Every structure is written in structure tokens, then in C-alpha cells.
């Protein structure tokens, strides 16, 4: 009931896939500075104004206390799975490099077709190392770079920018000082480059005391305008993955 009040549907991991694709939307205003105008092979993203990202809990990792590859279900506001994301990384890197590790995130649709590939090089996640912060390269379809997500240095707040293929800033993501989300949700605002207008938010939902203590799995909600450019939405799906590395 609490999840439904704040916009998070009461879904369960492994919920059945949607029976039919959502209709694609033709509304896509071209006079906005954050429009990238690059198509994605998907009929889901153009119509969504709420995207839920649920990190799956690995039972083996909980028992052994080891870091396993992250897996995510990406769902619409009805709790229907539209994508599935799997991290590819070397066990050695996960064990000894932890959140600094290089890895690849492969996002597939419900038919198993890879639609988005995200590459993350070896990076630092500390505000004291401003020259080596996180950067995600987004390919959609795989092999075609369409956007980047780059962490920006700030002594107090976590900040990211969404960039186009030429690494020109499109949008900013600004979070609060504390990102642990103890006993409450944490909101990251999606802003224009000058930070004068907020067009959406990314919420890290509090998963409860038991989950926080025994797991590091997180739930995120991405609230954006339904007519926001589809490539920008695809880039925003990667923001929670980057936030996972700074909050683990």
C-alpha cells in the first residue's frame, strides 16, 4: 500500500511479461534543448512517464557474502517487465575492485534481443578524485553510440550529466548530500543545463530495514515527461546503475 501511494507498483520479481507491446507515441517536441532525436528499437519507451528499475537479489551472493553480477528488471508503471538488464564483469574485478570495476550492462527486451549496451570503464567514485569519475557509454542499438552519462565533480552533491554522442551536455541530474536512503526515499532531480527548470526525478525507493541490512538490492523509479526524447529516456535508465556504484 505504501509503494502504491508513492507511485511504485506492488510488483514481484519475476512477474509475467506483458502480453502485448505498448503502442508507440508520435509526440516528440523538437524545440527542447534536451532532445537527441535518435530512434531506439523499442515500442515501449516513447509512451512511458514512469519507469521502475528493480535490482534482483542473488541468493548465492547473500549466503556466501560475495559480490555477484547485478541483474535488473525494468518495468512500466503497471509492473510489467519491458526489459531485463544483466551486468557482465570479471569475478576478480567484482571482488577486489568492487564499485571501481569496469563492466558492461546488456539490456534485452522480452524476446531476448539486446537493444541497449552500456560500457563502464574502470572508474573512481570519490569526490576527492575529480579527474577519474564515472562515465557510461550508451549504445542503442549495440554498436552505435547515442549518449553518455558522466559524473560531475562536486564537493557536496552527487551530480551527473546526460550527454549526446558528441559529449555535449543535454540534462543534469542533481542528488542530495545523503544517498543511503535510510528509512525513506531519496530523490535525484532531473534538471535543464542551467538548473533553473526541473523536468523529472529519479527516486531511490527505500526497500525496508530488513532488505537494507541483508542485501544491497535497490529499487528505482524514473519520473519523466511521456514525450521526452526516447534516447534521453534510455540514457536515464542507466543513471540508477551509476547511483548504485556511489551508494554501495
PDB file of C-alpha atoms in Angstrom:
ATOM      1  CA  UNK A   1       0.000   0.000   0.000  1.00  0.00           C
ATOM      2  CA  UNK A   2       2.869   2.354   0.801  1.00  0.00           C
ATOM      3  CA  UNK A   3       4.523   1.615  -2.531  1.00  0.00           C
ATOM      4  CA  UNK A   4       1.329   2.351  -4.451  1.00  0.00           C
ATOM      5  CA  UNK A   5       0.885   5.734  -2.742  1.00  0.00           C
ATOM      6  CA  UNK A   6       4.275   6.956  -3.894  1.00  0.00           C
ATOM      7  CA  UNK A   7       3.951   5.614  -7.440  1.00  0.00           C
ATOM      8  CA  UNK A   8       5.800   2.297  -7.083  1.00  0.00           C
ATOM      9  CA  UNK A   9       3.541  -0.572  -8.175  1.00  0.00           C
ATOM     10  CA  UNK A  10       3.259  -3.624  -5.968  1.00  0.00           C
ATOM     11  CA  UNK A  11       5.184  -5.922  -8.299  1.00  0.00           C
ATOM     12  CA  UNK A  12       7.082  -9.069  -7.549  1.00  0.00           C
ATOM     13  CA  UNK A  13      10.414 -10.174  -9.030  1.00  0.00           C
ATOM     14  CA  UNK A  14       9.813 -12.452 -11.975  1.00  0.00           C
ATOM     15  CA  UNK A  15       6.365 -11.062 -12.768  1.00  0.00           C
ATOM     16  CA  UNK A  16       4.972 -12.294 -16.096  1.00  0.00           C
ATOM     17  CA  UNK A  17       5.949 -10.419 -19.195  1.00  0.00           C
ATOM     18  CA  UNK A  18       3.373  -8.134 -20.794  1.00  0.00           C
ATOM     19  CA  UNK A  19       1.208  -9.931 -23.338  1.00  0.00           C
ATOM     20  CA  UNK A  20       1.273  -7.116 -25.869  1.00  0.00           C
ATOM     21  CA  UNK A  21       3.572  -4.260 -26.697  1.00  0.00           C
ATOM     22  CA  UNK A  22       2.538  -0.791 -25.681  1.00  0.00           C
ATOM     23  CA  UNK A  23       1.593   1.487 -28.558  1.00  0.00           C
ATOM     24  CA  UNK A  24       4.300   3.868 -29.678  1.00  0.00           C
ATOM     25  CA  UNK A  25       3.714   7.585 -29.252  1.00  0.00           C
ATOM     26  CA  UNK A  26       4.227  10.041 -32.065  1.00  0.00           C
ATOM     27  CA  UNK A  27       4.541  13.082 -29.803  1.00  0.00           C
ATOM     28  CA  UNK A  28       8.104  14.254 -29.634  1.00  0.00           C
ATOM     29  CA  UNK A  29       8.581  18.019 -29.429  1.00  0.00           C
ATOM     30  CA  UNK A  30      11.637  19.142 -31.338  1.00  0.00           C
ATOM     31  CA  UNK A  31      12.105  22.550 -29.776  1.00  0.00           C
ATOM     32  CA  UNK A  32      13.520  21.336 -26.485  1.00  0.00           C
ATOM     33  CA  UNK A  33      17.242  21.572 -25.769  1.00  0.00           C
ATOM     34  CA  UNK A  34      17.345  18.067 -24.349  1.00  0.00           C
ATOM     35  CA  UNK A  35      16.008  16.315 -27.463  1.00  0.00           C
ATOM     36  CA  UNK A  36      18.561  13.999 -29.108  1.00  0.00           C
ATOM     37  CA  UNK A  37      16.203  12.832 -31.887  1.00  0.00           C
ATOM     38  CA  UNK A  38      17.787   9.409 -32.223  1.00  0.00           C
ATOM     39  CA  UNK A  39      15.500   6.372 -32.543  1.00  0.00           C
ATOM     40  CA  UNK A  40      15.693   3.236 -30.438  1.00  0.00           C
ATOM     41  CA  UNK A  41      14.453  -0.236 -31.473  1.00  0.00           C
ATOM     42  CA  UNK A  42      11.641  -0.214 -28.918  1.00  0.00           C
ATOM     43  CA  UNK A  43       7.886   0.348 -28.839  1.00  0.00           C
ATOM     44  CA  UNK A  44       7.843   0.819 -25.046  1.00  0.00           C
ATOM     45  CA  UNK A  45       9.930   3.855 -24.126  1.00  0.00           C
ATOM     46  CA  UNK A  46       8.121   6.519 -26.206  1.00  0.00           C
ATOM     47  CA  UNK A  47       4.943   6.201 -24.114  1.00  0.00           C
ATOM     48  CA  UNK A  48       6.358   5.864 -20.607  1.00  0.00           C
ATOM     49  CA  UNK A  49       6.389   8.581 -17.959  1.00  0.00           C
ATOM     50  CA  UNK A  50       7.324   6.208 -15.118  1.00  0.00           C
ATOM     51  CA  UNK A  51       9.997   3.522 -15.380  1.00  0.00           C
ATOM     52  CA  UNK A  52      10.628   1.139 -12.490  1.00  0.00           C
ATOM     53  CA  UNK A  53      14.032  -0.498 -12.080  1.00  0.00           C
ATOM     54  CA  UNK A  54      14.176  -3.424  -9.672  1.00  0.00           C
ATOM     55  CA  UNK A  55      17.513  -4.970  -8.757  1.00  0.00           C
ATOM     56  CA  UNK A  56      17.239  -8.705  -8.274  1.00  0.00           C
ATOM     57  CA  UNK A  57      18.602 -10.279  -5.117  1.00  0.00           C
ATOM     58  CA  UNK A  58      21.109 -13.071  -5.684  1.00  0.00           C
ATOM     59  CA  UNK A  59      20.560 -15.733  -3.027  1.00  0.00           C
ATOM     60  CA  UNK A  60      24.014 -17.253  -3.541  1.00  0.00           C
ATOM     61  CA  UNK A  61      25.663 -13.892  -3.013  1.00  0.00           C
ATOM     62  CA  UNK A  62      23.683 -13.354   0.199  1.00  0.00           C
ATOM     63  CA  UNK A  63      24.710 -16.745   1.574  1.00  0.00           C
ATOM     64  CA  UNK A  64      28.377 -16.536   0.620  1.00  0.00           C
ATOM     65  CA  UNK A  65      28.702 -12.800   1.156  1.00  0.00           C
ATOM     66  CA  UNK A  66      30.215 -12.345  -2.297  1.00  0.00           C
ATOM     67  CA  UNK A  67      29.623  -9.697  -4.932  1.00  0.00           C
ATOM     68  CA  UNK A  68      27.723 -11.193  -7.883  1.00  0.00           C
ATOM     69  CA  UNK A  69      26.853  -9.677 -11.245  1.00  0.00           C
ATOM     70  CA  UNK A  70      23.984  -7.231 -10.935  1.00  0.00           C
ATOM     71  CA  UNK A  71      20.679  -8.060 -12.610  1.00  0.00           C
ATOM     72  CA  UNK A  72      17.756  -5.678 -13.062  1.00  0.00           C
ATOM     73  CA  UNK A  73      14.162  -5.875 -14.183  1.00  0.00           C
ATOM     74  CA  UNK A  74      12.939  -2.739 -15.943  1.00  0.00           C
ATOM     75  CA  UNK A  75       9.175  -2.300 -15.704  1.00  0.00           C
ATOM     76  CA  UNK A  76       6.415   0.094 -16.583  1.00  0.00           C
ATOM     77  CA  UNK A  77       4.024   1.708 -14.107  1.00  0.00           C
ATOM     78  CA  UNK A  78       1.792  -1.403 -14.171  1.00  0.00           C
ATOM     79  CA  UNK A  79       4.659  -3.638 -13.054  1.00  0.00           C
ATOM     80  CA  UNK A  80       5.006  -5.295 -16.464  1.00  0.00           C
ATOM     81  CA  UNK A  81       8.575  -6.139 -17.402  1.00  0.00           C
ATOM     82  CA  UNK A  82       9.711  -4.412 -20.588  1.00  0.00           C
ATOM     83  CA  UNK A  83      13.462  -5.006 -20.343  1.00  0.00           C
ATOM     84  CA  UNK A  84      15.932  -7.173 -18.469  1.00  0.00           C
ATOM     85  CA  UNK A  85      19.473  -5.973 -17.730  1.00  0.00           C
ATOM     86  CA  UNK A  86      22.487  -8.114 -16.825  1.00  0.00           C
ATOM     87  CA  UNK A  87      25.942  -6.929 -15.813  1.00  0.00           C
ATOM     88  CA  UNK A  88      28.939  -8.605 -17.418  1.00  0.00           C
ATOM     89  CA  UNK A  89      32.124  -8.344 -15.356  1.00  0.00           C
ATOM     90  CA  UNK A  90      35.031 -10.447 -14.194  1.00  0.00           C
ATOM     91  CA  UNK A  91      34.748 -12.080 -10.780  1.00  0.00           C
ATOM     92  CA  UNK A  92      38.206 -10.782  -9.840  1.00  0.00           C
ATOM     93  CA  UNK A  93      37.123  -7.199 -10.574  1.00  0.00           C
ATOM     94  CA  UNK A  94      33.911  -7.552  -8.571  1.00  0.00           C
ATOM     95  CA  UNK A  95      35.816  -8.969  -5.616  1.00  0.00           C
ATOM     96  CA  UNK A  96      38.852  -6.707  -5.488  1.00  0.00           C
ATOM     97  CA  UNK A  97      37.761  -3.572  -7.368  1.00  0.00           C
ATOM     98  CA  UNK A  98      34.182  -3.540  -6.064  1.00  0.00           C
ATOM     99  CA  UNK A  99      32.476  -0.302  -7.174  1.00  0.00           C
ATOM    100  CA  UNK A 100      35.547   0.789  -9.160  1.00  0.00           C
ATOM    101  CA  UNK A 101      35.256  -2.159 -11.562  1.00  0.00           C
ATOM    102  CA  UNK A 102      34.906  -1.970 -15.311  1.00  0.00           C
ATOM    103  CA  UNK A 103      31.837  -3.755 -16.647  1.00  0.00           C
ATOM    104  CA  UNK A 104      29.200  -3.931 -19.345  1.00  0.00           C
ATOM    105  CA  UNK A 105      25.440  -3.805 -18.904  1.00  0.00           C
ATOM    106  CA  UNK A 106      23.423  -5.605 -21.566  1.00  0.00           C
ATOM    107  CA  UNK A 107      19.736  -4.706 -21.789  1.00  0.00           C
ATOM    108  CA  UNK A 108      17.418  -7.055 -23.660  1.00  0.00           C
ATOM    109  CA  UNK A 109      13.719  -6.923 -24.465  1.00  0.00           C
ATOM    110  CA  UNK A 110      11.260  -9.677 -23.607  1.00  0.00           C
ATOM    111  CA  UNK A 111      12.174 -11.623 -26.744  1.00  0.00           C
ATOM    112  CA  UNK A 112      15.823 -11.764 -25.632  1.00  0.00           C
ATOM    113  CA  UNK A 113      17.021  -9.254 -28.245  1.00  0.00           C
ATOM    114  CA  UNK A 114      19.741  -6.917 -27.000  1.00  0.00           C
ATOM    115  CA  UNK A 115      18.573  -3.336 -27.534  1.00  0.00           C
ATOM    116  CA  UNK A 116      20.959  -1.307 -25.380  1.00  0.00           C
ATOM    117  CA  UNK A 117      24.591  -1.867 -24.392  1.00  0.00           C
ATOM    118  CA  UNK A 118      26.253   0.195 -21.671  1.00  0.00           C
ATOM    119  CA  UNK A 119      30.009   0.210 -21.115  1.00  0.00           C
ATOM    120  CA  UNK A 120      31.582   1.430 -17.893  1.00  0.00           C
ATOM    121  CA  UNK A 121      35.404   1.676 -17.743  1.00  0.00           C
ATOM    122  CA  UNK A 122      37.420   1.398 -14.557  1.00  0.00           C
ATOM    123  CA  UNK A 123      36.464   4.485 -12.605  1.00  0.00           C
ATOM    124  CA  UNK A 124      36.678   6.144  -9.211  1.00  0.00           C
ATOM    125  CA  UNK A 125      33.522   7.122  -7.326  1.00  0.00           C
ATOM    126  CA  UNK A 126      35.068   9.528  -4.837  1.00  0.00           C
ATOM    127  CA  UNK A 127      34.540  13.291  -4.863  1.00  0.00           C
ATOM    128  CA  UNK A 128      38.220  13.602  -3.903  1.00  0.00           C
ATOM    129  CA  UNK A 129      39.311  12.276  -7.287  1.00  0.00           C
ATOM    130  CA  UNK A 130      37.667  14.677  -9.763  1.00  0.00           C
ATOM    131  CA  UNK A 131      39.670  13.587 -12.801  1.00  0.00           C
ATOM    132  CA  UNK A 132      38.544   9.976 -12.840  1.00  0.00           C
ATOM    133  CA  UNK A 133      34.821   9.977 -12.096  1.00  0.00           C
ATOM    134  CA  UNK A 134      32.223   7.680 -13.579  1.00  0.00           C
ATOM    135  CA  UNK A 135      31.332   7.655 -17.251  1.00  0.00           C
ATOM    136  CA  UNK A 136      28.879   5.376 -19.037  1.00  0.00           C
ATOM    137  CA  UNK A 137      28.846   4.899 -22.802  1.00  0.00           C
ATOM    138  CA  UNK A 138      25.388   4.044 -24.165  1.00  0.00           C
ATOM    139  CA  UNK A 139      24.923   2.183 -27.430  1.00  0.00           C
ATOM    140  CA  UNK A 140      21.459   1.792 -28.943  1.00  0.00           C
ATOM    141  CA  UNK A 141      21.319  -0.380 -30.904  1.00  0.00           C
ATOM    142  CA  UNK A 142      24.525  -2.138 -29.780  1.00  0.00           C
ATOM    143  CA  UNK A 143      27.461  -0.790 -31.750  1.00  0.00           C
ATOM    144  CA  UNK A 144      26.012   2.704 -32.212  1.00  0.00           C
ATOM    145  CA  UNK A 145      26.933   5.266 -29.558  1.00  0.00           C
ATOM    146  CA  UNK A 146      23.986   7.568 -28.883  1.00  0.00           C
ATOM    147  CA  UNK A 147      24.675   9.068 -25.462  1.00  0.00           C
ATOM    148  CA  UNK A 148      26.907   9.264 -22.399  1.00  0.00           C
ATOM    149  CA  UNK A 149      26.253   9.606 -18.695  1.00  0.00           C
ATOM    150  CA  UNK A 150      29.080  11.438 -16.942  1.00  0.00           C
ATOM    151  CA  UNK A 151      29.554  12.106 -13.249  1.00  0.00           C
ATOM    152  CA  UNK A 152      30.492  15.719 -12.491  1.00  0.00           C
ATOM    153  CA  UNK A 153      32.695  16.768  -9.614  1.00  0.00           C
ATOM    154  CA  UNK A 154      31.013  18.455  -6.686  1.00  0.00           C
ATOM    155  CA  UNK A 155      32.312  18.577  -3.097  1.00  0.00           C
ATOM    156  CA  UNK A 156      28.858  18.050  -1.591  1.00  0.00           C
ATOM    157  CA  UNK A 157      26.249  16.733  -4.029  1.00  0.00           C
ATOM    158  CA  UNK A 158      26.216  13.785  -6.453  1.00  0.00           C
ATOM    159  CA  UNK A 159      25.826  15.213  -9.947  1.00  0.00           C
ATOM    160  CA  UNK A 160      25.587  13.621 -13.366  1.00  0.00           C
ATOM    161  CA  UNK A 161      25.036  14.935 -16.880  1.00  0.00           C
ATOM    162  CA  UNK A 162      23.396  13.219 -19.820  1.00  0.00           C
ATOM    163  CA  UNK A 163      25.362  13.926 -22.992  1.00  0.00           C
ATOM    164  CA  UNK A 164      24.718  13.274 -26.668  1.00  0.00           C
ATOM    165  CA  UNK A 165      27.038  11.275 -28.912  1.00  0.00           C
ATOM    166  CA  UNK A 166      29.302  14.339 -29.287  1.00  0.00           C
ATOM    167  CA  UNK A 167      29.564  14.630 -25.486  1.00  0.00           C
ATOM    168  CA  UNK A 168      27.537  17.842 -25.412  1.00  0.00           C
ATOM    169  CA  UNK A 169      25.572  18.270 -22.193  1.00  0.00           C
ATOM    170  CA  UNK A 170      21.822  17.701 -22.516  1.00  0.00           C
ATOM    171  CA  UNK A 171      20.453  17.366 -18.970  1.00  0.00           C
ATOM    172  CA  UNK A 172      21.731  17.391 -15.397  1.00  0.00           C
ATOM    173  CA  UNK A 173      20.955  15.014 -12.549  1.00  0.00           C
ATOM    174  CA  UNK A 174      21.366  16.515  -9.074  1.00  0.00           C
ATOM    175  CA  UNK A 175      21.054  14.459  -5.901  1.00  0.00           C
ATOM    176  CA  UNK A 176      21.018  15.180  -2.160  1.00  0.00           C
ATOM    177  CA  UNK A 177      24.009  15.077   0.173  1.00  0.00           C
ATOM    178  CA  UNK A 178      22.957  11.728   1.670  1.00  0.00           C
ATOM    179  CA  UNK A 179      22.186   8.939  -0.799  1.00  0.00           C
ATOM    180  CA  UNK A 180      21.926   5.977   1.584  1.00  0.00           C
ATOM    181  CA  UNK A 181      18.122   6.240   1.820  1.00  0.00           C
ATOM    182  CA  UNK A 182      17.828   5.138   5.443  1.00  0.00           C
ATOM    183  CA  UNK A 183      14.127   4.976   6.399  1.00  0.00           C
ATOM    184  CA  UNK A 184      12.978   6.945   3.390  1.00  0.00           C
ATOM    185  CA  UNK A 185      13.172   7.550  -0.348  1.00  0.00           C
ATOM    186  CA  UNK A 186      15.971   9.561  -1.949  1.00  0.00           C
ATOM    187  CA  UNK A 187      15.129  11.827  -4.895  1.00  0.00           C
ATOM    188  CA  UNK A 188      17.506  12.960  -7.629  1.00  0.00           C
ATOM    189  CA  UNK A 189      16.172  15.867  -9.684  1.00  0.00           C
ATOM    190  CA  UNK A 190      16.392  15.923 -13.472  1.00  0.00           C
ATOM    191  CA  UNK A 191      17.188  19.491 -14.499  1.00  0.00           C
ATOM    192  CA  UNK A 192      17.984  21.538 -17.557  1.00  0.00           C
ATOM    193  CA  UNK A 193      21.616  22.523 -18.067  1.00  0.00           C
ATOM    194  CA  UNK A 194      21.226  25.866 -16.301  1.00  0.00           C
ATOM    195  CA  UNK A 195      19.491  24.020 -13.419  1.00  0.00           C
ATOM    196  CA  UNK A 196      16.596  26.508 -13.490  1.00  0.00           C
ATOM    197  CA  UNK A 197      13.928  24.021 -14.569  1.00  0.00           C
ATOM    198  CA  UNK A 198      13.205  20.569 -13.110  1.00  0.00           C
ATOM    199  CA  UNK A 199      11.614  18.246 -15.663  1.00  0.00           C
ATOM    200  CA  UNK A 200      11.596  14.981 -13.717  1.00  0.00           C
ATOM    201  CA  UNK A 201      13.150  12.977 -10.943  1.00  0.00           C
ATOM    202  CA  UNK A 202      14.816   9.662 -10.211  1.00  0.00           C
ATOM    203  CA  UNK A 203      13.754   8.168  -6.897  1.00  0.00           C
ATOM    204  CA  UNK A 204      15.679   5.572  -4.959  1.00  0.00           C
ATOM    205  CA  UNK A 205      12.931   3.792  -3.058  1.00  0.00           C
ATOM    206  CA  UNK A 206      13.547   2.654   0.480  1.00  0.00           C
ATOM    207  CA  UNK A 207      13.227  -1.129   0.415  1.00  0.00           C
ATOM    208  CA  UNK A 208      12.774  -1.629   4.164  1.00  0.00           C
ATOM    209  CA  UNK A 209      15.011  -2.255   7.139  1.00  0.00           C
ATOM    210  CA  UNK A 210      15.498  -5.999   6.506  1.00  0.00           C
ATOM    211  CA  UNK A 211      16.486  -5.528   2.871  1.00  0.00           C
ATOM    212  CA  UNK A 212      18.883  -2.718   3.734  1.00  0.00           C
ATOM    213  CA  UNK A 213      20.628  -4.823   6.372  1.00  0.00           C
ATOM    214  CA  UNK A 214      20.888  -8.129   4.497  1.00  0.00           C
ATOM    215  CA  UNK A 215      21.065  -7.070   0.843  1.00  0.00           C
ATOM    216  CA  UNK A 216      22.305  -4.217  -1.331  1.00  0.00           C
ATOM    217  CA  UNK A 217      19.450  -4.517  -3.819  1.00  0.00           C
ATOM    218  CA  UNK A 218      17.724  -1.261  -4.712  1.00  0.00           C
ATOM    219  CA  UNK A 219      14.521  -0.152  -6.398  1.00  0.00           C
ATOM    220  CA  UNK A 220      14.411   2.998  -8.511  1.00  0.00           C
ATOM    221  CA  UNK A 221      11.634   4.978 -10.164  1.00  0.00           C
ATOM    222  CA  UNK A 222      12.262   7.313 -13.079  1.00  0.00           C
ATOM    223  CA  UNK A 223       9.607  10.024 -13.487  1.00  0.00           C
ATOM    224  CA  UNK A 224       9.894  11.921 -16.780  1.00  0.00           C
ATOM    225  CA  UNK A 225       7.565  13.606 -19.293  1.00  0.00           C
ATOM    226  CA  UNK A 226       5.978  10.996 -21.570  1.00  0.00           C
ATOM    227  CA  UNK A 227       7.086  12.946 -24.669  1.00  0.00           C
ATOM    228  CA  UNK A 228      10.730  13.216 -23.609  1.00  0.00           C
ATOM    229  CA  UNK A 229      13.073  12.037 -26.346  1.00  0.00           C
ATOM    230  CA  UNK A 230      13.346   8.252 -26.331  1.00  0.00           C
ATOM    231  CA  UNK A 231      17.155   8.294 -26.382  1.00  0.00           C
ATOM    232  CA  UNK A 232      17.240  10.546 -23.328  1.00  0.00           C
ATOM    233  CA  UNK A 233      14.944   8.069 -21.559  1.00  0.00           C
ATOM    234  CA  UNK A 234      17.319   5.270 -22.483  1.00  0.00           C
ATOM    235  CA  UNK A 235      20.209   7.239 -21.004  1.00  0.00           C
ATOM    236  CA  UNK A 236      18.223   7.896 -17.818  1.00  0.00           C
ATOM    237  CA  UNK A 237      17.716   4.155 -17.359  1.00  0.00           C
ATOM    238  CA  UNK A 238      21.481   3.931 -16.785  1.00  0.00           C
ATOM    239  CA  UNK A 239      21.518   6.596 -14.042  1.00  0.00           C
ATOM    240  CA  UNK A 240      20.339   4.189 -11.278  1.00  0.00           C
ATOM    241  CA  UNK A 241      23.137   1.814 -12.277  1.00  0.00           C
ATOM    242  CA  UNK A 242      25.644   4.647 -11.761  1.00  0.00           C
ATOM    243  CA  UNK A 243      23.973   5.588  -8.477  1.00  0.00           C
ATOM    244  CA  UNK A 244      24.380   2.011  -7.309  1.00  0.00           C
ATOM    245  CA  UNK A 245      28.148   2.418  -7.502  1.00  0.00           C
ATOM    246  CA  UNK A 246      28.223   5.554  -5.353  1.00  0.00           C
ATOM    247  CA  UNK A 247      25.784   4.220  -2.729  1.00  0.00           C
ATOM    248  CA  UNK A 248      27.052   0.646  -2.239  1.00  0.00           C
TER     249      UNK A 248
END
